[in-house]
mmCIF file of C-alpha atoms in Angstrom:
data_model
loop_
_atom_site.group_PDB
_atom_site.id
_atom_site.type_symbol
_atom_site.label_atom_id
_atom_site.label_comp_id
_atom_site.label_asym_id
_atom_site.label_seq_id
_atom_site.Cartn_x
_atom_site.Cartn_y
_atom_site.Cartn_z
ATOM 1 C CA UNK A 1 104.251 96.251 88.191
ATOM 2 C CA UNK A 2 102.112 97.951 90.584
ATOM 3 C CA UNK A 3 101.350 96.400 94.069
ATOM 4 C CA UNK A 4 97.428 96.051 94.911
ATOM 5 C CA UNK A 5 96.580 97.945 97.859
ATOM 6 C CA UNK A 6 95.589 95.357 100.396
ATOM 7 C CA UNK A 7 93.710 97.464 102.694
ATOM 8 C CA UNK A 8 90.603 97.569 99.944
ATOM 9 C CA UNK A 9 90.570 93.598 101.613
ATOM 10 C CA UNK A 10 88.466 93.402 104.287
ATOM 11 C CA UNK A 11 90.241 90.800 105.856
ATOM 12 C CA UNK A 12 92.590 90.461 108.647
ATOM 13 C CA UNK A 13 95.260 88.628 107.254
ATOM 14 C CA UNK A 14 94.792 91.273 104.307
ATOM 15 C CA UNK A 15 95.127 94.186 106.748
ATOM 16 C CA UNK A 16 98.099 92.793 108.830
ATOM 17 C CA UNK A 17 100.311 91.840 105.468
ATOM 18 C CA UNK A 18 99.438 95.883 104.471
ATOM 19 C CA UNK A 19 101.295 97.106 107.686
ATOM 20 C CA UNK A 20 104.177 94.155 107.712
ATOM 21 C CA UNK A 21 103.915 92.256 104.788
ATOM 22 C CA UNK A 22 106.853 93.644 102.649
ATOM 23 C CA UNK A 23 110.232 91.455 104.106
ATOM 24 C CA UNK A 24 112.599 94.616 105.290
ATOM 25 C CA UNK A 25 109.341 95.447 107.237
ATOM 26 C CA UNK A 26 109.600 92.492 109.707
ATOM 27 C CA UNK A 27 113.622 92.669 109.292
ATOM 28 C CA UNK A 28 113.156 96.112 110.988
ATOM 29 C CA UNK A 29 110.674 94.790 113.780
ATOM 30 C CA UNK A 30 112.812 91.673 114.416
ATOM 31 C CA UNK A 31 115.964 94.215 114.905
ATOM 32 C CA UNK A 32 114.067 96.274 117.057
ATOM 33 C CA UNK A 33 113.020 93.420 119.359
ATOM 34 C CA UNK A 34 116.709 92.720 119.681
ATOM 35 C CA UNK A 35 117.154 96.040 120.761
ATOM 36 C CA UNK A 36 118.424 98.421 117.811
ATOM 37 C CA UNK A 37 117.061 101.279 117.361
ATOM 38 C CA UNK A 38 118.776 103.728 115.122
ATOM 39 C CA UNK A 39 118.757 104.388 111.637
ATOM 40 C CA UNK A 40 122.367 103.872 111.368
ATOM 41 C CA UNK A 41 122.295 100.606 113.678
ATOM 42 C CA UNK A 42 119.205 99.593 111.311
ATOM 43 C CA UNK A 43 121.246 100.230 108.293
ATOM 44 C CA UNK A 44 124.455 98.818 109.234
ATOM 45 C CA UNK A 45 122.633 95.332 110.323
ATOM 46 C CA UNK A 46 120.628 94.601 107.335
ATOM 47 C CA UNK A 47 122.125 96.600 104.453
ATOM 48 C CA UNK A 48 119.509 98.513 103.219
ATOM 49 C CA UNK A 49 119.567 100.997 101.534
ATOM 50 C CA UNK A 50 118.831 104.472 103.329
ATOM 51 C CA UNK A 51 115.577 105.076 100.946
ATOM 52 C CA UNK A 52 113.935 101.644 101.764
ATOM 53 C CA UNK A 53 114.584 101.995 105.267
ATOM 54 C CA UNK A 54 113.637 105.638 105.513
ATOM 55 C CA UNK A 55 110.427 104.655 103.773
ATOM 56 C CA UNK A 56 109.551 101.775 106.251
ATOM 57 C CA UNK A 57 110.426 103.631 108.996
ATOM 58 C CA UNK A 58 107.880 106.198 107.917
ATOM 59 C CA UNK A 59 105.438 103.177 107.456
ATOM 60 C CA UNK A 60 106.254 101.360 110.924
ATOM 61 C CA UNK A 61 106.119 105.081 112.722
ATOM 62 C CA UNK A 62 102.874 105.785 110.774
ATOM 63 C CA UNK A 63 100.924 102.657 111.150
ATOM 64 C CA UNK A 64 101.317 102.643 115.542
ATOM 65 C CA UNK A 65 103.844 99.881 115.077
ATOM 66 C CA UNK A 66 107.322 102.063 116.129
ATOM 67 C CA UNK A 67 107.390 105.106 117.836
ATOM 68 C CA UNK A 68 109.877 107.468 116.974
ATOM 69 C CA UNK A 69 111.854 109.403 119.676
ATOM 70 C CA UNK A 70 114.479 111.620 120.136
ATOM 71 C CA UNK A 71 117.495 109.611 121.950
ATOM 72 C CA UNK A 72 118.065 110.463 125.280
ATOM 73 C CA UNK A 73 121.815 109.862 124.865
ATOM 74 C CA UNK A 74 122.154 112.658 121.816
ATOM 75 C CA UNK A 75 119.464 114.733 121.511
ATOM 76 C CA UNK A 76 120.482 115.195 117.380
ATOM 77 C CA UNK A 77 119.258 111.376 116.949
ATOM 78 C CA UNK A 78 116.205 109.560 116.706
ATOM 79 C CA UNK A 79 115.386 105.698 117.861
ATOM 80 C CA UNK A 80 112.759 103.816 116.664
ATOM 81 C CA UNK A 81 110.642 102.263 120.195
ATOM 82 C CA UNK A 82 108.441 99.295 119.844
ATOM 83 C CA UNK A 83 104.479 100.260 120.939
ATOM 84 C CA UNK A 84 102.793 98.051 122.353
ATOM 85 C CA UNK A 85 101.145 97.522 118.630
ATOM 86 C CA UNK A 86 104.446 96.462 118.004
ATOM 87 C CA UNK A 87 105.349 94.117 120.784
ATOM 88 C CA UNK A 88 102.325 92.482 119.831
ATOM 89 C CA UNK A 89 103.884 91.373 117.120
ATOM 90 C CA UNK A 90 106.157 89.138 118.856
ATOM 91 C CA UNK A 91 104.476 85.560 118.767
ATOM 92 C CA UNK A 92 104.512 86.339 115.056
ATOM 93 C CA UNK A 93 108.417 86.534 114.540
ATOM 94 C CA UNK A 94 108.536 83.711 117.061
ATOM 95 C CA UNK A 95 106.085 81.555 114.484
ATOM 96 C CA UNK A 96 108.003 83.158 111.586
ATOM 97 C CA UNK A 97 110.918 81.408 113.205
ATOM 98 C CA UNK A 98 109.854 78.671 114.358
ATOM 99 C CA UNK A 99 108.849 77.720 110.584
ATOM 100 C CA UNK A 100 111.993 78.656 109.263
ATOM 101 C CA UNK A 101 113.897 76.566 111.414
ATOM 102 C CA UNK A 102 111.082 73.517 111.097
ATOM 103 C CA UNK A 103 110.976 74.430 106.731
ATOM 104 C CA UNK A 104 114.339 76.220 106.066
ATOM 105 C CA UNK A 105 116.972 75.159 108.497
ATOM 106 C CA UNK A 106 120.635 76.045 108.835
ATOM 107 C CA UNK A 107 122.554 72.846 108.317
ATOM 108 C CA UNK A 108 124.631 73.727 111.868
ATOM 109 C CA UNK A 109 121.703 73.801 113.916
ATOM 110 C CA UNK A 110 119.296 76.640 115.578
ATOM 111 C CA UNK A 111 119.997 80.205 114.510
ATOM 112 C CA UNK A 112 119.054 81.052 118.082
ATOM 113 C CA UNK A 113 118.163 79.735 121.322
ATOM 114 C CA UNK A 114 115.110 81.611 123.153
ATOM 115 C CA UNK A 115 114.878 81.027 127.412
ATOM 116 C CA UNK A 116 112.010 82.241 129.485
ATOM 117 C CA UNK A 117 113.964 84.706 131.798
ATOM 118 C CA UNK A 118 112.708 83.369 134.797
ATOM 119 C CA UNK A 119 113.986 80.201 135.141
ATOM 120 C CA UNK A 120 116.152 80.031 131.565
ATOM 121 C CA UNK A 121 114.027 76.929 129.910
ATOM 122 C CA UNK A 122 113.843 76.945 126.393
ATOM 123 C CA UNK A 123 110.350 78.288 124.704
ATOM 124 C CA UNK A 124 108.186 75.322 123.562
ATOM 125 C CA UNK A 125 107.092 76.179 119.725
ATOM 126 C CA UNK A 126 104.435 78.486 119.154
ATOM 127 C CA UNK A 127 101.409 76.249 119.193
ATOM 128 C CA UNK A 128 97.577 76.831 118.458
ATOM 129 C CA UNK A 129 95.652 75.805 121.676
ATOM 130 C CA UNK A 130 92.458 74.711 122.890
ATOM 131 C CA UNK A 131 90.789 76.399 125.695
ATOM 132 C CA UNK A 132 91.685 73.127 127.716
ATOM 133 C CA UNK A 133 95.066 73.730 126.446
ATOM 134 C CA UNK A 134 95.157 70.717 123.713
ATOM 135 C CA UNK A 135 97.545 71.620 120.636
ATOM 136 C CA UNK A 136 95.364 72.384 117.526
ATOM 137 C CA UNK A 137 96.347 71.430 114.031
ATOM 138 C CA UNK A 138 94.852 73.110 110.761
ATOM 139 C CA UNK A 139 92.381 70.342 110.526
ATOM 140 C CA UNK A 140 91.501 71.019 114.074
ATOM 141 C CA UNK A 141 89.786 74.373 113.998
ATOM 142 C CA UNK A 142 86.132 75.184 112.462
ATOM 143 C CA UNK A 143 85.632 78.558 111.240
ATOM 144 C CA UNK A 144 82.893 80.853 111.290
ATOM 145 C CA UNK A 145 82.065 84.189 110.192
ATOM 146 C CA UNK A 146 81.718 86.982 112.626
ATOM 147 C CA UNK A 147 79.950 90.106 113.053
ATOM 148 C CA UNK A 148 82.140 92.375 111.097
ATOM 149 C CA UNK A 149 82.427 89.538 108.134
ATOM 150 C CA UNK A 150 81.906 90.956 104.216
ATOM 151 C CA UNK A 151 79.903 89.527 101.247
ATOM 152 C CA UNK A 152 83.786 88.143 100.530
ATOM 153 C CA UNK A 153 84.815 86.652 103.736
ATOM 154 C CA UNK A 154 81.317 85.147 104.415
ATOM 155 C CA UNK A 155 82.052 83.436 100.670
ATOM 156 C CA UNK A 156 85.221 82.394 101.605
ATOM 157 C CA UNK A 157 84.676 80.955 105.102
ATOM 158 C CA UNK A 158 81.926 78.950 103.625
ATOM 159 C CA UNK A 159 83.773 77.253 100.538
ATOM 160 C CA UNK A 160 86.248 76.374 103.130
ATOM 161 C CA UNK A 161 83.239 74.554 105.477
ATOM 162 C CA UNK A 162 82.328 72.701 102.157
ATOM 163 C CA UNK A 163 85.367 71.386 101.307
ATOM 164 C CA UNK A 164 86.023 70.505 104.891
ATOM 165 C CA UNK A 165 82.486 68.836 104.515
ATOM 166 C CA UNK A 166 83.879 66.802 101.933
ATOM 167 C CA UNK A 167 86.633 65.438 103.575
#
């Protein structure tokens, strides 16, 4: 079975699962925000097979998200850097996680514990907030469409304000 090509959607959730939808994809970006950045380091962690990680490393290094960079401890290797693309991506993993250990929790406890480094205080879950900082639920948030919204998305946004209508 072939996979549809999501960047023919012009949507942004579309266009973000097209660049880091496929699971070894945010494996790779969650190792590299703990600081590995080899192929080998890469390969050893998550057991993947050399093809699938060659290929997403070509995808991650294509798409802005990694940069890749000869090391400057042995010039024969190459490590995979973050860009800032791809430290953007950090309040994702930290949702990511924060729903896995809300929806899918290890029976022990937290996987992992993350501090602010200034003053080593657990990180509050990743919240939606109001511009007077109130927490926002689902329920919470009206949408619109915006200048750059399609014949789709305009069609989707507004069966979602009709149902919500109907509530």
């Amino acid at each position: 079975m072939s996979r549809t090509d999501l960047k023919k959607f012009d949507c942004s959730v579309a266009q973000t699962l097209g660049q880091i939808g496929e699971w070894w994809t945010l494996l790779i970006i969650r190792d590299a925000f703990h600081g590995i950045k080899r192929f080998d380091d890469f390969q050893t962690h998550l057991e993947i097979s050399p093809t699938v990680l060659s290929a997403r490393l070509r995808s991650l290094t294509r798409d802005g998200i990694l940069q890749r960079q000869s090391s400057e401890t042995d010039g024969r290797a190459n490590e995979y850097i973050l860009t800032e693309k791809g430290l953007d991506l950090h309040p994702v993993l930290l949702s990511l996680m924060d729903w896995g250990e809300k929806h899918a929790p290890n029976p022990a406890g937290p996987r992992m514990r993350l501090l602010d480094k200034e003053n080593l205080q657990p990180l509050p879950p990743i919240t939606v907030r109001a511009a007077d900082g109130r927490a926002l639920k689902a329920r919470d948030v009206v949408v619109q469409s915006g200048s750059g919204s399609d014949e789709k998305m305009i069609a989707l946004i507004n069966y979602r304000n009709r149902q919500k209508s109907q509530q």
